[in-house]
Coordinates of C-alpha atoms in Angstrom, one line a residue:
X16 CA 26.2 -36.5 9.2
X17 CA 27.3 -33.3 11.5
X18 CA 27.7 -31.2 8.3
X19 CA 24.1 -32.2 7.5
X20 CA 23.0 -31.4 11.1
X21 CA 24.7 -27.9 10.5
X22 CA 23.5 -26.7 7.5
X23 CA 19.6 -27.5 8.5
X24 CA 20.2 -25.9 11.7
X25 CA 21.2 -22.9 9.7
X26 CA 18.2 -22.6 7.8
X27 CA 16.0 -22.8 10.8
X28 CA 17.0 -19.9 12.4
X29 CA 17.9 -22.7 15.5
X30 CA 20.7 -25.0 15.6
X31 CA 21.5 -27.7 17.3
X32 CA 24.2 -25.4 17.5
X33 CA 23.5 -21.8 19.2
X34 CA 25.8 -20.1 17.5
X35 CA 25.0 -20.3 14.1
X36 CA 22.9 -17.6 12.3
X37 CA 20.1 -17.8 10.1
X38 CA 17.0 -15.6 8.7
X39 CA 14.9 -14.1 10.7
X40 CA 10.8 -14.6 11.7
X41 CA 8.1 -13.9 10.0
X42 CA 7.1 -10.1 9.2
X43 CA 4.3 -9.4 10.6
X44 CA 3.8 -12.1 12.8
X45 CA 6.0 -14.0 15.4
X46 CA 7.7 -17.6 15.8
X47 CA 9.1 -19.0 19.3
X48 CA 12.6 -19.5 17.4
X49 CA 15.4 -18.0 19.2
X50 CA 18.9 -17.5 18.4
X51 CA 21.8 -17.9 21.0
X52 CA 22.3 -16.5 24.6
X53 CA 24.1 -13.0 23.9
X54 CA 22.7 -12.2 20.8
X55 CA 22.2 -8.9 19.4
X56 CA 19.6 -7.7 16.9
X57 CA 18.9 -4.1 15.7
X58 CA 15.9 -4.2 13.2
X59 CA 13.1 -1.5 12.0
X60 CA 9.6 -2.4 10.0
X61 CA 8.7 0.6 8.6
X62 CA 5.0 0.6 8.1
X63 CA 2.8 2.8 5.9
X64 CA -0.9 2.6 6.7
X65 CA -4.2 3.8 4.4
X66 CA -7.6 4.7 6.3
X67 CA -10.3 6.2 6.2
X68 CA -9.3 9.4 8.3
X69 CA -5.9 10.1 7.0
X70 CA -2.6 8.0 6.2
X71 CA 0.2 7.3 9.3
X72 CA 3.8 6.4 8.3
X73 CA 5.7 4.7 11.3
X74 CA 9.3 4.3 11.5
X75 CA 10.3 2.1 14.6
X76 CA 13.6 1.8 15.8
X77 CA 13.8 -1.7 17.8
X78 CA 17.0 -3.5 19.7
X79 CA 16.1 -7.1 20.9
X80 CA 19.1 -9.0 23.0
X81 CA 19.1 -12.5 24.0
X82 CA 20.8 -13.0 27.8
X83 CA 20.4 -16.7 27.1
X84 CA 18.6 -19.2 24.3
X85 CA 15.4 -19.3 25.8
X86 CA 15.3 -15.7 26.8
X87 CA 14.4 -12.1 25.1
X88 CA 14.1 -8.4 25.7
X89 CA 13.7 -5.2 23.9
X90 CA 12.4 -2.2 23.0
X91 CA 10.5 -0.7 20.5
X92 CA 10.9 3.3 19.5
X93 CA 8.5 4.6 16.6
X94 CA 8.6 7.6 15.0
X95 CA 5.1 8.6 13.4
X96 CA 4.6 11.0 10.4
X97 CA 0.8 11.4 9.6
X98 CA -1.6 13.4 7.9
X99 CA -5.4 13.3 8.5
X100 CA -7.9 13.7 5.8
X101 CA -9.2 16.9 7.1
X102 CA -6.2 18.4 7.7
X103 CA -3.6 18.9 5.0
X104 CA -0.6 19.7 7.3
X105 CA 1.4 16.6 8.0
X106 CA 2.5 16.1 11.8
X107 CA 5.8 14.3 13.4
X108 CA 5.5 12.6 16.6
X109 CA 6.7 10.0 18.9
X110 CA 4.7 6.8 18.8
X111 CA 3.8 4.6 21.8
X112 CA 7.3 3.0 23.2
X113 CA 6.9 -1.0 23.5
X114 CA 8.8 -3.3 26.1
X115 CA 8.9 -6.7 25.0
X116 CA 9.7 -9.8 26.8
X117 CA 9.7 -13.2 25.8
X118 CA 10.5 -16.9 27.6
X119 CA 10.9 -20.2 25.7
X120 CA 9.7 -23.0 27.9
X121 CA 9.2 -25.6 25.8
X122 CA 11.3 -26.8 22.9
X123 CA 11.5 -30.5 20.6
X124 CA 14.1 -31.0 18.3
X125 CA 14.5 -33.7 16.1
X126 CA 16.2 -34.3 12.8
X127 CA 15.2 -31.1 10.0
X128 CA 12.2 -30.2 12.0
X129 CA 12.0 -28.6 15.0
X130 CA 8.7 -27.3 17.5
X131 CA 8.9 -24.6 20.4
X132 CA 6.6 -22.5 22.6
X133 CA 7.1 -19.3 24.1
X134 CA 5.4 -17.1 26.7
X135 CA 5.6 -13.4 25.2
X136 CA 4.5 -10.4 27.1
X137 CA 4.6 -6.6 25.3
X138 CA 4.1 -3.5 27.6
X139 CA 3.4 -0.6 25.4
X140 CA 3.6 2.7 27.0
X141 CA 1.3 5.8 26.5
X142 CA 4.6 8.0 24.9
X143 CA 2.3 8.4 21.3
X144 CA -0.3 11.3 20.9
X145 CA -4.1 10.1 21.0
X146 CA -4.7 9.2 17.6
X147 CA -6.2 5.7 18.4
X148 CA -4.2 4.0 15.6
X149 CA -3.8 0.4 16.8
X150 CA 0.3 -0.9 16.9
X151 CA 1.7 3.1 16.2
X152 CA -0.2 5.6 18.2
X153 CA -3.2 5.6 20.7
X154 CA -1.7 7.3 23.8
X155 CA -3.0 4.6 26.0
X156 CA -1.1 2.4 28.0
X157 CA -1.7 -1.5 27.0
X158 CA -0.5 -4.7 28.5
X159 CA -0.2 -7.9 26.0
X160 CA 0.0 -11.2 27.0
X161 CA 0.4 -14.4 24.4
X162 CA 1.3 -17.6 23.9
X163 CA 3.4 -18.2 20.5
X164 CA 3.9 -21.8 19.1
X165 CA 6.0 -22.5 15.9
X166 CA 6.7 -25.6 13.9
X167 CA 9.7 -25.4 11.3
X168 CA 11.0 -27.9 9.0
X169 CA 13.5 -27.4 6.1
X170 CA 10.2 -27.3 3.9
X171 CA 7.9 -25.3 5.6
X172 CA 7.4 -23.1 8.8
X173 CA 4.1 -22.1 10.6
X174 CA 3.3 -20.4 13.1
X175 CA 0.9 -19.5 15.8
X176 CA 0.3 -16.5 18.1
X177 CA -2.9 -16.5 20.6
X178 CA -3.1 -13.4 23.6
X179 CA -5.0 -10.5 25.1
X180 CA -5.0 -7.3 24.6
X181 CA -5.8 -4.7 27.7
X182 CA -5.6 -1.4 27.3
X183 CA -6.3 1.3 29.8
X184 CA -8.7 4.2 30.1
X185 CA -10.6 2.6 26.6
X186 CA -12.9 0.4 25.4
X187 CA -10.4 -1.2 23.3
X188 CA -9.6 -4.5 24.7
X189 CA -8.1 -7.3 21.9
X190 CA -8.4 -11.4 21.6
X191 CA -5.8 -11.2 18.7
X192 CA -4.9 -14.8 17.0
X193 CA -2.1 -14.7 14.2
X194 CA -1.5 -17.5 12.0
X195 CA 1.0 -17.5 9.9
X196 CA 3.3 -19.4 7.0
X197 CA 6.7 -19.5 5.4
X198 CA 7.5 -21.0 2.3
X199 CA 11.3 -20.9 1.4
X200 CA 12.4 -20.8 -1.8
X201 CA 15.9 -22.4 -2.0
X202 CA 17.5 -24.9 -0.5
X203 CA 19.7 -24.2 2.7
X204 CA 23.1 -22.9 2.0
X205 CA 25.7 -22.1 4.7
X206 CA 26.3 -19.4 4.4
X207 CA 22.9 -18.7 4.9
X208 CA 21.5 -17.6 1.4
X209 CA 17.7 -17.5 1.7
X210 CA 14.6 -16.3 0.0
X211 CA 11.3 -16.9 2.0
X212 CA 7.4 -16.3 1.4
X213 CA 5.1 -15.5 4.2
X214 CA 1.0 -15.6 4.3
X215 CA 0.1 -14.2 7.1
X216 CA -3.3 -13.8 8.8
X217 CA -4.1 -11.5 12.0
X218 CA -7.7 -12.1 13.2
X219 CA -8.7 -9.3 16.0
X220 CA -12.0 -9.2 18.1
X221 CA -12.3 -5.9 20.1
X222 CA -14.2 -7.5 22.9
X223 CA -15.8 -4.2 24.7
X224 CA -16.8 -2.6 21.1
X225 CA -18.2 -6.3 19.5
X226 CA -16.0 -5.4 16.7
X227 CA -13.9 -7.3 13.9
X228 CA -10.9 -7.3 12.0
X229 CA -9.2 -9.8 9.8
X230 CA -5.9 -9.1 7.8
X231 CA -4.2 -10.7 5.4
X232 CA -0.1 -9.8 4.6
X233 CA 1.8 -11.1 1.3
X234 CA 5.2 -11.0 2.0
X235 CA 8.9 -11.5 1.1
X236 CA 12.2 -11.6 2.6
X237 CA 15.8 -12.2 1.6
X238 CA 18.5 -13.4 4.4
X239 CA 22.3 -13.3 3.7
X240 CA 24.6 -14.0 6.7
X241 CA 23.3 -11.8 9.3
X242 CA 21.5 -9.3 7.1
X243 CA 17.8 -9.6 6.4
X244 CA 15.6 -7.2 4.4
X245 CA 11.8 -8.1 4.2
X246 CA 8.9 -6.2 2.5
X247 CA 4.7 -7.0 2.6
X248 CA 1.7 -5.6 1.8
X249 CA -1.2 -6.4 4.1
X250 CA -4.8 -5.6 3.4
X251 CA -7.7 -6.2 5.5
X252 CA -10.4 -9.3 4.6
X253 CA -13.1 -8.6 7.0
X254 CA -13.4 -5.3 9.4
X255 CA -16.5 -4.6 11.2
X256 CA -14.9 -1.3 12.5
X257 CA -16.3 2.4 12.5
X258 CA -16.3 3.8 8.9
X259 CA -13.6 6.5 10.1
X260 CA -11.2 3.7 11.4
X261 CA -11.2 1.2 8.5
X262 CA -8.0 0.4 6.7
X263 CA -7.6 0.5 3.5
X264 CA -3.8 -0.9 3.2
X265 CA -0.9 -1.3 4.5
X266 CA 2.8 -1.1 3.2
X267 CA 5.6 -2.4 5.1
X268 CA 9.3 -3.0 5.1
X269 CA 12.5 -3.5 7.5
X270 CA 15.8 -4.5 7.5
X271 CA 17.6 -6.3 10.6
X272 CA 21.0 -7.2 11.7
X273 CA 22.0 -10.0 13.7
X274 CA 25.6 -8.9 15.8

């Protein structure tokens, strides 16, 4: 029975256990499941991005650590390459640099399945030029503040993200919701040997514009031991933006390691 209790705990990414390993959360969204207190990860999510006005390629370096299991900080340090459509010269900048914090308060295990919530605050700081390119470079300070609930099972995962957006000195302000789902596609090994689908939906209402956006990511990702590399493409559904901001695609991919 413990061996059974082991090896689901590995595949969840929790354990009944803290000091087991297992793959990481979803790509583009987020999931209240936390590893052990003193945990290190170093991860990037490259992200290439088609609009309108020109295309932006970020490269973010970002270091999360874990003073206890129901804890999180880090920081987030992009490096942005663009080039707008009326200007053929590509330009290298730093992107806006993101604190994040996050707090597990809530937590229900039970045998293969498991359900948590966590409070999650982001403080992105106006380090990016003014492009107003929403998650790599508006030059605008911003202040997040969500609520993330996640249930797992050795079948399925979903999760949910629900928070608010301010940002200052624009009329930019966000209600975000992110839903999101993982499907894995073998069963749990120890050592972890995992390959997982995610659907993943961002829904975004830009409350001082009356504006809408609605994304939708296809991804994958492949977890062995403590090494994870993940790839999506995300393409928008519905977007009631200004013609010059409207996405056309994105491309994403990123690696992390758990240490």
């Amino acid at each position: 029975m413990k061996k059974i209790y082991l090896v689901i705990g590995i595949f969840l990414s929790i354990t009944f256990n803290n000091k087991v390993f297992a793959q990481g959360p979803p790509i583009t969204a987020d999931k209240p499941i936390m590893l052990g207190g003193q945990t290190k990860l170093l991860k990037t999510l490259s992200e290439f991005r088609l609009t309108e006005q020109g295309d932006y390629l970020s490269l973010p370096v970002m270091f999360h650590y874990l003073p206890s299991s129901n804890t999180l900080v880090g920081i987030h340090v992009p490096y942005v390459n663009y080039s707008l459509e009326n200007d053929a010269e590509r330009k290298s900048t730093i992107g806006d640099i993101a604190i994040l914090g996050k707090y597990q308060f809530y937590r229900k295990d039970q045998m293969g399945k498991t359900f948590r919530i966590v409070a999650k605050t982001l403080q992105t700081l106006p380090t990016g030029e003014k492009l107003g390119v929403d998650g790599i470079s508006t030059g605008n300070y911003q202040s997040y503040q969500g609520i993330v609930a996640g249930y797992e099972s050795i079948k399925y995962g979903v999760s949910n993200e629900l928070g608010y957006n301010i940002v200052a000195n624009a009329p930019d302000d966000e209600l975000r919701y992110k839903l999101g789902f993982g499907l894995p596609l073998k069963k749990p090994t120890y050592p972890v040997n995992q390959i997982n689908l995610y659907f993943e939906y961002q829904n975004s209402w830009f409350i001082q514009r009356e504006e809408f956006l609605m994304l939708f990511a296809q991804g994958i990702q492949y977890a062995k031991g403590r090494l994870t590399v993940e790839a999506s493409v995300q393409v928008p559904l519905i977007q009631t933006t200004p013609e010059e901001l409207k996405r056309k695609y994105s491309i994403l991919f990123g690696t992390r390691y758990i240490f």
